PDB file of C-alpha atoms in Angstrom:
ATOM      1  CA  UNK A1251      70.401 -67.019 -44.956  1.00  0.00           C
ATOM      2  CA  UNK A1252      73.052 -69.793 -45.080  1.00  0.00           C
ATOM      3  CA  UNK A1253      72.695 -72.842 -48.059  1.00  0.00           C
ATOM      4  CA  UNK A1254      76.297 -73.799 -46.369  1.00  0.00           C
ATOM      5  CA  UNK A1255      77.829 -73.893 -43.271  1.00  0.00           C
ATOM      6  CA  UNK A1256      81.443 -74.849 -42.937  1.00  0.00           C
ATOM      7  CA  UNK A1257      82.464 -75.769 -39.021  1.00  0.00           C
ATOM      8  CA  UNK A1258      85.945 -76.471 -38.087  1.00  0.00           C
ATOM      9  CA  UNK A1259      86.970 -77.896 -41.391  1.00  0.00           C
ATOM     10  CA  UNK A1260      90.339 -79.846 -41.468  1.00  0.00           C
ATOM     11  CA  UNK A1261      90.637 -81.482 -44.730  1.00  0.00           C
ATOM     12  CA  UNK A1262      93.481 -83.071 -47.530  1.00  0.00           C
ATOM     13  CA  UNK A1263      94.913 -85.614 -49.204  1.00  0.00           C
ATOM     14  CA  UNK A1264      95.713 -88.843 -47.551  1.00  0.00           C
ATOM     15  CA  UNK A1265      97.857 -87.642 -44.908  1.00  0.00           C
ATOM     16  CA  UNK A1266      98.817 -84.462 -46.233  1.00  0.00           C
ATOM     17  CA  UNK A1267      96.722 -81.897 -44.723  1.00  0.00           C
ATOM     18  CA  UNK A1268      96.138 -78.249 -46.580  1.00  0.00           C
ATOM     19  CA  UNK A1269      92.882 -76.948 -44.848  1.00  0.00           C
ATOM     20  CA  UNK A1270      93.363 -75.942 -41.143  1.00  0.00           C
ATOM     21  CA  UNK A1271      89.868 -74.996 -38.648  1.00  0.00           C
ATOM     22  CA  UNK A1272      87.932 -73.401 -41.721  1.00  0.00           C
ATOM     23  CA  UNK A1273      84.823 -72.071 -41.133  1.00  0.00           C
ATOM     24  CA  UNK A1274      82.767 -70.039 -43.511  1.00  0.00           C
ATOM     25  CA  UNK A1275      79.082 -69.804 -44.473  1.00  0.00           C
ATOM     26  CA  UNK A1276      77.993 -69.528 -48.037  1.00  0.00           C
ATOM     27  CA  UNK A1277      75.095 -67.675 -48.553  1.00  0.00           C
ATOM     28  CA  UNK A1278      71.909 -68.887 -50.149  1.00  0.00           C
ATOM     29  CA  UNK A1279      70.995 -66.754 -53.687  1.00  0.00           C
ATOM     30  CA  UNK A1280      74.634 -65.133 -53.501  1.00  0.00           C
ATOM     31  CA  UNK A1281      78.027 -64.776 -54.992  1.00  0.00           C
ATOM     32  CA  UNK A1282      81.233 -65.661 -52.415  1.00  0.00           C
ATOM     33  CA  UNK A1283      84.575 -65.091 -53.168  1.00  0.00           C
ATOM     34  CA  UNK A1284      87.925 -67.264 -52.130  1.00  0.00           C
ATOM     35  CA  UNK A1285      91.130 -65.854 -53.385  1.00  0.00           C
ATOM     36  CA  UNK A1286      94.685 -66.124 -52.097  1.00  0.00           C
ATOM     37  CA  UNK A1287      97.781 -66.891 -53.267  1.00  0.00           C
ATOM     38  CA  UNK A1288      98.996 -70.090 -54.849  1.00  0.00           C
ATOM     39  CA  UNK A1289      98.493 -73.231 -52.622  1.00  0.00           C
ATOM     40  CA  UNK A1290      96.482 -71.423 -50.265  1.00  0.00           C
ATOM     41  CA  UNK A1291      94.169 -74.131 -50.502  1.00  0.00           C
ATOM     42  CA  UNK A1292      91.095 -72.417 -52.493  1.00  0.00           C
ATOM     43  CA  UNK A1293      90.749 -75.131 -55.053  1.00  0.00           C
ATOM     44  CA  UNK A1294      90.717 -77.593 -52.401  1.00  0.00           C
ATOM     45  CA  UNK A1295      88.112 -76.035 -50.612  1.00  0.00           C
ATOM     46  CA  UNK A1296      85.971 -76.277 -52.745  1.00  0.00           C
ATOM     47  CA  UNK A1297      87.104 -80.132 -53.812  1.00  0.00           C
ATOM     48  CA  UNK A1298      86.528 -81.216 -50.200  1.00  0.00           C
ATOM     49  CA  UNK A1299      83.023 -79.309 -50.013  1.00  0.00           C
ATOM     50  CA  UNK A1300      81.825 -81.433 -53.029  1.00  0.00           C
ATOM     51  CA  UNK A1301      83.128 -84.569 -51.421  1.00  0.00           C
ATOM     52  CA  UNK A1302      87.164 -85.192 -53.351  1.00  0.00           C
ATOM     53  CA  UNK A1303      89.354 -84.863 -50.625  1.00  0.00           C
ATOM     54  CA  UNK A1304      89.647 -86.477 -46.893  1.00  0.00           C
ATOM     55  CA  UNK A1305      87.903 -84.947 -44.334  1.00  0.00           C
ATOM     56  CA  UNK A1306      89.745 -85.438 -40.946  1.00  0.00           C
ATOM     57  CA  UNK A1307      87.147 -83.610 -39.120  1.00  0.00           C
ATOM     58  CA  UNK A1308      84.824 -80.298 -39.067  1.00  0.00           C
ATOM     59  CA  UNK A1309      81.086 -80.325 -40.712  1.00  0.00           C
ATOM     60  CA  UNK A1310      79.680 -79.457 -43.816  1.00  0.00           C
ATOM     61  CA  UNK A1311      76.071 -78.537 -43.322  1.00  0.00           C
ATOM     62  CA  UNK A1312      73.795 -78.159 -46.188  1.00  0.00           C
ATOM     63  CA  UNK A1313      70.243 -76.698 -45.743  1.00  0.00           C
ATOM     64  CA  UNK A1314      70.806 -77.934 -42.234  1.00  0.00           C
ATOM     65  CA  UNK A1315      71.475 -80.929 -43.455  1.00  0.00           C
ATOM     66  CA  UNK A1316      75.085 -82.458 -42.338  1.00  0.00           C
ATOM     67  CA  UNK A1317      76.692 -83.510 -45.561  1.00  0.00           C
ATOM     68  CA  UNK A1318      80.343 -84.219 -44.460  1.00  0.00           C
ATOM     69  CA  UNK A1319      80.594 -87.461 -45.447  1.00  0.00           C
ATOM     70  CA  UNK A1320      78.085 -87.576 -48.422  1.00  0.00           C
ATOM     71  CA  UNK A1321      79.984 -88.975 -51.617  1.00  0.00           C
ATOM     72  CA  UNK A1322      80.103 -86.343 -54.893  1.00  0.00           C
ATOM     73  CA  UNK A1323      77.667 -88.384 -56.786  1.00  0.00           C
ATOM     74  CA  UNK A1324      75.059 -87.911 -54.213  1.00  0.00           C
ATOM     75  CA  UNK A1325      75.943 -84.065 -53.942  1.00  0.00           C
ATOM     76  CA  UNK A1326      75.335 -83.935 -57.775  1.00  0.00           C
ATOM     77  CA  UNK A1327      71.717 -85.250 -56.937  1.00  0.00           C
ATOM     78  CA  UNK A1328      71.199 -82.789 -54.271  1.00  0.00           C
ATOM     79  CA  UNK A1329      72.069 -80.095 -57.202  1.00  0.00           C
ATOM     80  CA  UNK A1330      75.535 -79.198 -56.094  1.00  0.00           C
ATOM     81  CA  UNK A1331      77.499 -78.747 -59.114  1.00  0.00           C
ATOM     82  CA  UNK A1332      81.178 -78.481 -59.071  1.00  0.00           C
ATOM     83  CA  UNK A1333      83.075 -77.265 -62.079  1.00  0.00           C
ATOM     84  CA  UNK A1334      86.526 -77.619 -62.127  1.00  0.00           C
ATOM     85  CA  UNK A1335      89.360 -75.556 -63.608  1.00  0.00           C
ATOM     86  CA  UNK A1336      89.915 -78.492 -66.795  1.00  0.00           C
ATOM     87  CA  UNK A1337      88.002 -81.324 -67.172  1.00  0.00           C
ATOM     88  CA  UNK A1338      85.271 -80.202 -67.011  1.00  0.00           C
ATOM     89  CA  UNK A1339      82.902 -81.174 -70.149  1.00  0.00           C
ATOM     90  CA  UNK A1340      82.453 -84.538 -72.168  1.00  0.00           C
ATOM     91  CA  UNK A1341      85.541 -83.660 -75.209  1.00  0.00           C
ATOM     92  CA  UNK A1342      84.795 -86.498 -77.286  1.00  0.00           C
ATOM     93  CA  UNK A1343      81.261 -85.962 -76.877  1.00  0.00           C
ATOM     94  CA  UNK A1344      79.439 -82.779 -79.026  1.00  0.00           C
ATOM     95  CA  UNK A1345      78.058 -79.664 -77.515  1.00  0.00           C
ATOM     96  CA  UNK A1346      74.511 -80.777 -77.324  1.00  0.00           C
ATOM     97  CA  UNK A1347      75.481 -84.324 -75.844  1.00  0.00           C
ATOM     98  CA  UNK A1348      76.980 -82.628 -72.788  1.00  0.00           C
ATOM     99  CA  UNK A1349      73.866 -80.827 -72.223  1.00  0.00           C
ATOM    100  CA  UNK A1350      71.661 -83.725 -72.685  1.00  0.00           C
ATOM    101  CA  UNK A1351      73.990 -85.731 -70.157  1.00  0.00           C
ATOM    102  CA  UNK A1352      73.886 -83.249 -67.698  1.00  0.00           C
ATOM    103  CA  UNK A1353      70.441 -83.669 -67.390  1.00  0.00           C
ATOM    104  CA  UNK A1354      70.122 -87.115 -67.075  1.00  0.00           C
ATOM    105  CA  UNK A1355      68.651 -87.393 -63.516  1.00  0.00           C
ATOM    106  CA  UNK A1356      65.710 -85.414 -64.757  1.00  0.00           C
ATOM    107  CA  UNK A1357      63.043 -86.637 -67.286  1.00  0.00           C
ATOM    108  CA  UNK A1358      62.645 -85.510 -70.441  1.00  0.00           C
ATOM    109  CA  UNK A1359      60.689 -82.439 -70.949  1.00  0.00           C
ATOM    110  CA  UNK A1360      62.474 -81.073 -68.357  1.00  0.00           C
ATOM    111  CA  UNK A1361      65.722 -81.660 -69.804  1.00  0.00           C
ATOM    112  CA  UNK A1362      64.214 -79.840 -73.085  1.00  0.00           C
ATOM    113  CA  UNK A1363      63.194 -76.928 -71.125  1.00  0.00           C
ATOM    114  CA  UNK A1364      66.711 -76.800 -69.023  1.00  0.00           C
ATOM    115  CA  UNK A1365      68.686 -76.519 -72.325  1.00  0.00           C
ATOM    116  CA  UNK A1366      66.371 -73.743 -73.312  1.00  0.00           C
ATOM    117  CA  UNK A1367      67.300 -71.863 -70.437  1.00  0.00           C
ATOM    118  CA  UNK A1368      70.890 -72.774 -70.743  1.00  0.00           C
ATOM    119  CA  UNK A1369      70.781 -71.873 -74.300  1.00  0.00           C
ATOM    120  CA  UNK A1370      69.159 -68.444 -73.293  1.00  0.00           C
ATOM    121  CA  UNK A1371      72.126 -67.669 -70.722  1.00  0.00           C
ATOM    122  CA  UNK A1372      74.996 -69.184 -73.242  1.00  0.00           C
ATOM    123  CA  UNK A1373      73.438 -67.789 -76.843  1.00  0.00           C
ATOM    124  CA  UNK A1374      77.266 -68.452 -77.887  1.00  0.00           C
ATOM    125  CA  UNK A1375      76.607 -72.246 -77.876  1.00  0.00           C
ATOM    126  CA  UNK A1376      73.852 -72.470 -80.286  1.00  0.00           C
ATOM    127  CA  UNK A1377      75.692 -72.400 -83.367  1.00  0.00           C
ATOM    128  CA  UNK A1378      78.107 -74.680 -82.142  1.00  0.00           C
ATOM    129  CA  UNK A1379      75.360 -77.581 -80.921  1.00  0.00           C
ATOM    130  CA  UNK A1380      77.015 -80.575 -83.037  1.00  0.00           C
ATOM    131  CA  UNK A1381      80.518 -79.838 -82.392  1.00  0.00           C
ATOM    132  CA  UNK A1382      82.690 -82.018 -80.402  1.00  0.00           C
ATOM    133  CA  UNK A1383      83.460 -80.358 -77.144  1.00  0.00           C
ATOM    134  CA  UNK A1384      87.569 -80.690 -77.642  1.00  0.00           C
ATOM    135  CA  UNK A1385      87.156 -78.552 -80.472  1.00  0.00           C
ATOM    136  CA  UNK A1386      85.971 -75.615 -78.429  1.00  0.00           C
ATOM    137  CA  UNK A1387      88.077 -72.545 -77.323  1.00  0.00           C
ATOM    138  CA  UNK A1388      88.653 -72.122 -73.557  1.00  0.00           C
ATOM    139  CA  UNK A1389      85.860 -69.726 -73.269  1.00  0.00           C
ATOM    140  CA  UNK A1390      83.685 -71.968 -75.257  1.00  0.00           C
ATOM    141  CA  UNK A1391      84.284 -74.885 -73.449  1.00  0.00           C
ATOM    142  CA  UNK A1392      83.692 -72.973 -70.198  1.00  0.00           C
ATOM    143  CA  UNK A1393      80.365 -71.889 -71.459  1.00  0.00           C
ATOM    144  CA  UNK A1394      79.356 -75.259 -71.869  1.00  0.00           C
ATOM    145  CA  UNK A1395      80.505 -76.265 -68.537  1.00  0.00           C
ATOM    146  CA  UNK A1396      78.410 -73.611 -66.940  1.00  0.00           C
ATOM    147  CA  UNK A1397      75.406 -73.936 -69.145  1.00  0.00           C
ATOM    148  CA  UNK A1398      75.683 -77.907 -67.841  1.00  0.00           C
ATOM    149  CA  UNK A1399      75.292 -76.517 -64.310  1.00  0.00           C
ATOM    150  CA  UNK A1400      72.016 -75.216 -65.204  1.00  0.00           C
ATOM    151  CA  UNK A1401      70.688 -78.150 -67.706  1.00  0.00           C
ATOM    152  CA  UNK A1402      71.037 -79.519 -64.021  1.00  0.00           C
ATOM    153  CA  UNK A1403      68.815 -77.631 -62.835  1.00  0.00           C
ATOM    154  CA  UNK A1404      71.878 -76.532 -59.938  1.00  0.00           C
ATOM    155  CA  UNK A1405      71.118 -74.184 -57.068  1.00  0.00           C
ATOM    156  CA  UNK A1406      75.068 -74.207 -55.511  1.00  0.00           C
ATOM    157  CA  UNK A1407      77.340 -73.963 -58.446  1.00  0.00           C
ATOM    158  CA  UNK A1408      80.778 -73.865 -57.165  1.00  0.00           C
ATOM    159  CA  UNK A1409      83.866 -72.491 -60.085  1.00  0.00           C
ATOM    160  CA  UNK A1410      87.565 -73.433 -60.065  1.00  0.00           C
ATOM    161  CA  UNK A1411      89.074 -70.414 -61.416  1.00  0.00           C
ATOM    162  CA  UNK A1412      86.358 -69.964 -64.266  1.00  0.00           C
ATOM    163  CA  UNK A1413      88.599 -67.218 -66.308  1.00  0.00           C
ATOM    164  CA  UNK A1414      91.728 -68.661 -66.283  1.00  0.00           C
ATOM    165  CA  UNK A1415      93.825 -68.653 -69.230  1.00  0.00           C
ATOM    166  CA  UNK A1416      91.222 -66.240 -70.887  1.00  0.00           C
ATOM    167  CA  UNK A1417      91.418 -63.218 -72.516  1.00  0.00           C
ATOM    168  CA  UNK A1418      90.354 -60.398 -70.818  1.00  0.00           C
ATOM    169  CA  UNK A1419      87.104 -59.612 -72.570  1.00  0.00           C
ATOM    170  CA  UNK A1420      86.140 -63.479 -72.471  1.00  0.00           C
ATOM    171  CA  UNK A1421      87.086 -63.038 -68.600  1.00  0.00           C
ATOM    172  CA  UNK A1422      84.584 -60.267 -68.459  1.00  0.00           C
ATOM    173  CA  UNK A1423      81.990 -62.124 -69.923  1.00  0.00           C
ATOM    174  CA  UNK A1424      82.392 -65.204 -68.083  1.00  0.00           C
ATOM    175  CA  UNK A1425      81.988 -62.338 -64.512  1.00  0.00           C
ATOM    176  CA  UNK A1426      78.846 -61.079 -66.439  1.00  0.00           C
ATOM    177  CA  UNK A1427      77.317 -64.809 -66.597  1.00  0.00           C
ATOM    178  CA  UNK A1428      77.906 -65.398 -63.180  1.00  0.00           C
ATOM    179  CA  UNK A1429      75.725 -62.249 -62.126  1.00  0.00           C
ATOM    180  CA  UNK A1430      73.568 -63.269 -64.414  1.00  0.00           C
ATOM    181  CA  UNK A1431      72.980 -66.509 -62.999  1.00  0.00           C
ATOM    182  CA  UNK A1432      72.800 -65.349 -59.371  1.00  0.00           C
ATOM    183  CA  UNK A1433      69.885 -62.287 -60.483  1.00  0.00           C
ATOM    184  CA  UNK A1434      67.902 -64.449 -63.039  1.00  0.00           C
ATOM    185  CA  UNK A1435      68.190 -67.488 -61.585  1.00  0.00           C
ATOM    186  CA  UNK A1436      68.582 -67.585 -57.922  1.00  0.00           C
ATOM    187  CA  UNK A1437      71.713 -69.905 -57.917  1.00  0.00           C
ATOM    188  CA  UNK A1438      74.247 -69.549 -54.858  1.00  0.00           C
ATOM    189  CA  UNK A1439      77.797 -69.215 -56.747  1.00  0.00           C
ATOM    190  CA  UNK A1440      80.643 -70.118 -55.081  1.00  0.00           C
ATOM    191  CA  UNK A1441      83.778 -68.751 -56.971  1.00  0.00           C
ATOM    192  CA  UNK A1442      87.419 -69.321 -56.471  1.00  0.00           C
ATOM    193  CA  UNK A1443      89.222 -67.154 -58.910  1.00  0.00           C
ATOM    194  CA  UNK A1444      93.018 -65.445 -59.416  1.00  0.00           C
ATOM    195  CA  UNK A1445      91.514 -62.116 -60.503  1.00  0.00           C
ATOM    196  CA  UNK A1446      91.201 -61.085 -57.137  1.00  0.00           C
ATOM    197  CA  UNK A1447      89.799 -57.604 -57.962  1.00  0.00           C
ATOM    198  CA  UNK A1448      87.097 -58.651 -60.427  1.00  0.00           C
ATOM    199  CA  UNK A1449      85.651 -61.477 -58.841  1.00  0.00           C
ATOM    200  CA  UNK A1450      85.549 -59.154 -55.568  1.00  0.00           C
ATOM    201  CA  UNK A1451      84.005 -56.078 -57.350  1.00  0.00           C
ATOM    202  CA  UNK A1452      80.715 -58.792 -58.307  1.00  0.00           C
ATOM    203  CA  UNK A1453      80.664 -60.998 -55.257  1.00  0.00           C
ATOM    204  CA  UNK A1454      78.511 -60.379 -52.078  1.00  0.00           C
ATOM    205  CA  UNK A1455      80.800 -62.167 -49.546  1.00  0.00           C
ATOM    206  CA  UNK A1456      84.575 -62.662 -49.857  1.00  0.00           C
ATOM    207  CA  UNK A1457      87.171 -65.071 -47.959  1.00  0.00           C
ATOM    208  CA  UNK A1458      90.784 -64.874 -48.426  1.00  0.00           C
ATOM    209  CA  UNK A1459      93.041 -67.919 -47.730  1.00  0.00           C
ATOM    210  CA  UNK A1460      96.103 -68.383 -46.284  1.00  0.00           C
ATOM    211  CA  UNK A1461      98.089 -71.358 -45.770  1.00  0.00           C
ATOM    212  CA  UNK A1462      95.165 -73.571 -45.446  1.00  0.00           C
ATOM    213  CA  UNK A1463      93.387 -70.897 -43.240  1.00  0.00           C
ATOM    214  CA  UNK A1464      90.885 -68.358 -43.427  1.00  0.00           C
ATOM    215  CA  UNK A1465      93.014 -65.240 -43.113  1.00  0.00           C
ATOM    216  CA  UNK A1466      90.030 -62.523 -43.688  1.00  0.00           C
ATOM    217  CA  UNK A1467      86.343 -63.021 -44.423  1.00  0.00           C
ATOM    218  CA  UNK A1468      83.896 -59.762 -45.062  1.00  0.00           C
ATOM    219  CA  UNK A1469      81.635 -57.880 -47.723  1.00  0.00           C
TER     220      UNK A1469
END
């Protein structure tokens, strides 16, 4: 079953167009895939399904809902959650004032109970609660940004190249996560990620860009 449905998508910035007739459907409770090479447009995918880019035309439907021309704040509300490659945490704010923040559409308890559950996905961040966010390592700081997604309670969590600039083993941790999230939790991860191979070997549904184009789609 489809959470997203991508029709004709033609999509950039101001006049400069990188995405050309995409379609693709994101599956609801499951991992997909976009790799390619370098300026393929994969980052910008995922930037114009969470509302940064200009849309010249195409449809993005979500829960048959058409939500083309929805701006990101509203997508946040609908629990879309985008996490970019930087940027992507509070750095002069600590570890625990992220994850309060990113709860603050929902009321209290729940917020309480969210960063339990975050907490019980990303152990790694408990000791490091009062800490200021620029402090972290990159795998720390990635944590946090994920564990955000679920303070927000998040059912499409969409990741700009999650393991870049890792090691490795962090790499490997950050693919184990990701399954985790998708078996314990339901969520509908939508992963754009240089380590082809890896993010392949745990995803459900791959797409490979090129030039602005969807060159190959399948398991």
């Amino acid at each position: 079953m489809s959470i997203i449905k991508v029709k004709n998508l033609n999509a950039g910035y101001g006049k400069l167009q990188i995405l050309f007739d995409v379609n693709a459907t994101i599956e609801k409770g499951k991992i997909t895939t976009v790799v390619g090479p370098n300026g393929s447009g994969k980052s910008t995918f995922l930037k114009t399904l969470f509302g940064l880019t200009r849309i010249y035309s195409g449809e993005i439907i979500f829960k048959d809902k058409d939500i083309t021309k929805v701006p990101p704040h509203q997508k946040a509300r609908m629990k879309i959650a985008y996490l970019p490659q930087t940027n992507n945490v509070f750095a002069n704010l600590t570890v625990e004032e992220n994850l309060k923040i990113a709860g603050y559409v929902l009321d209290k308890d729940k917020v309480k109970e969210r960063i339990e559950v975050a907490l019980s996905v990303f152990p790694e961040l408990k000791d490091i609660m009062k800490r200021k966010a620029g402090t972290l390592s990159g795998g720390q700081r990635q944590f946090l940004a994920m564990g955000m997604a679920l303070v927000r309670d998040a059912e499409v969590l969409m990741l700009d190249e999650p393991t870049a600039q890792l090691a490795p083993k962090l790499a490997e941790l950050i693919f184990e996560k990701i399954i985790e999230m998708r078996d314990d939790f339901g969520l509908t991860i939508l992963l754009v990620e240089q380590n082809a191979k890896r993010a392949l070997e745990i995803s459900d549904n791959g797409y490979m860009f090129v030039s602005g184009k969807v060159a190959f789609e399948g398991t």
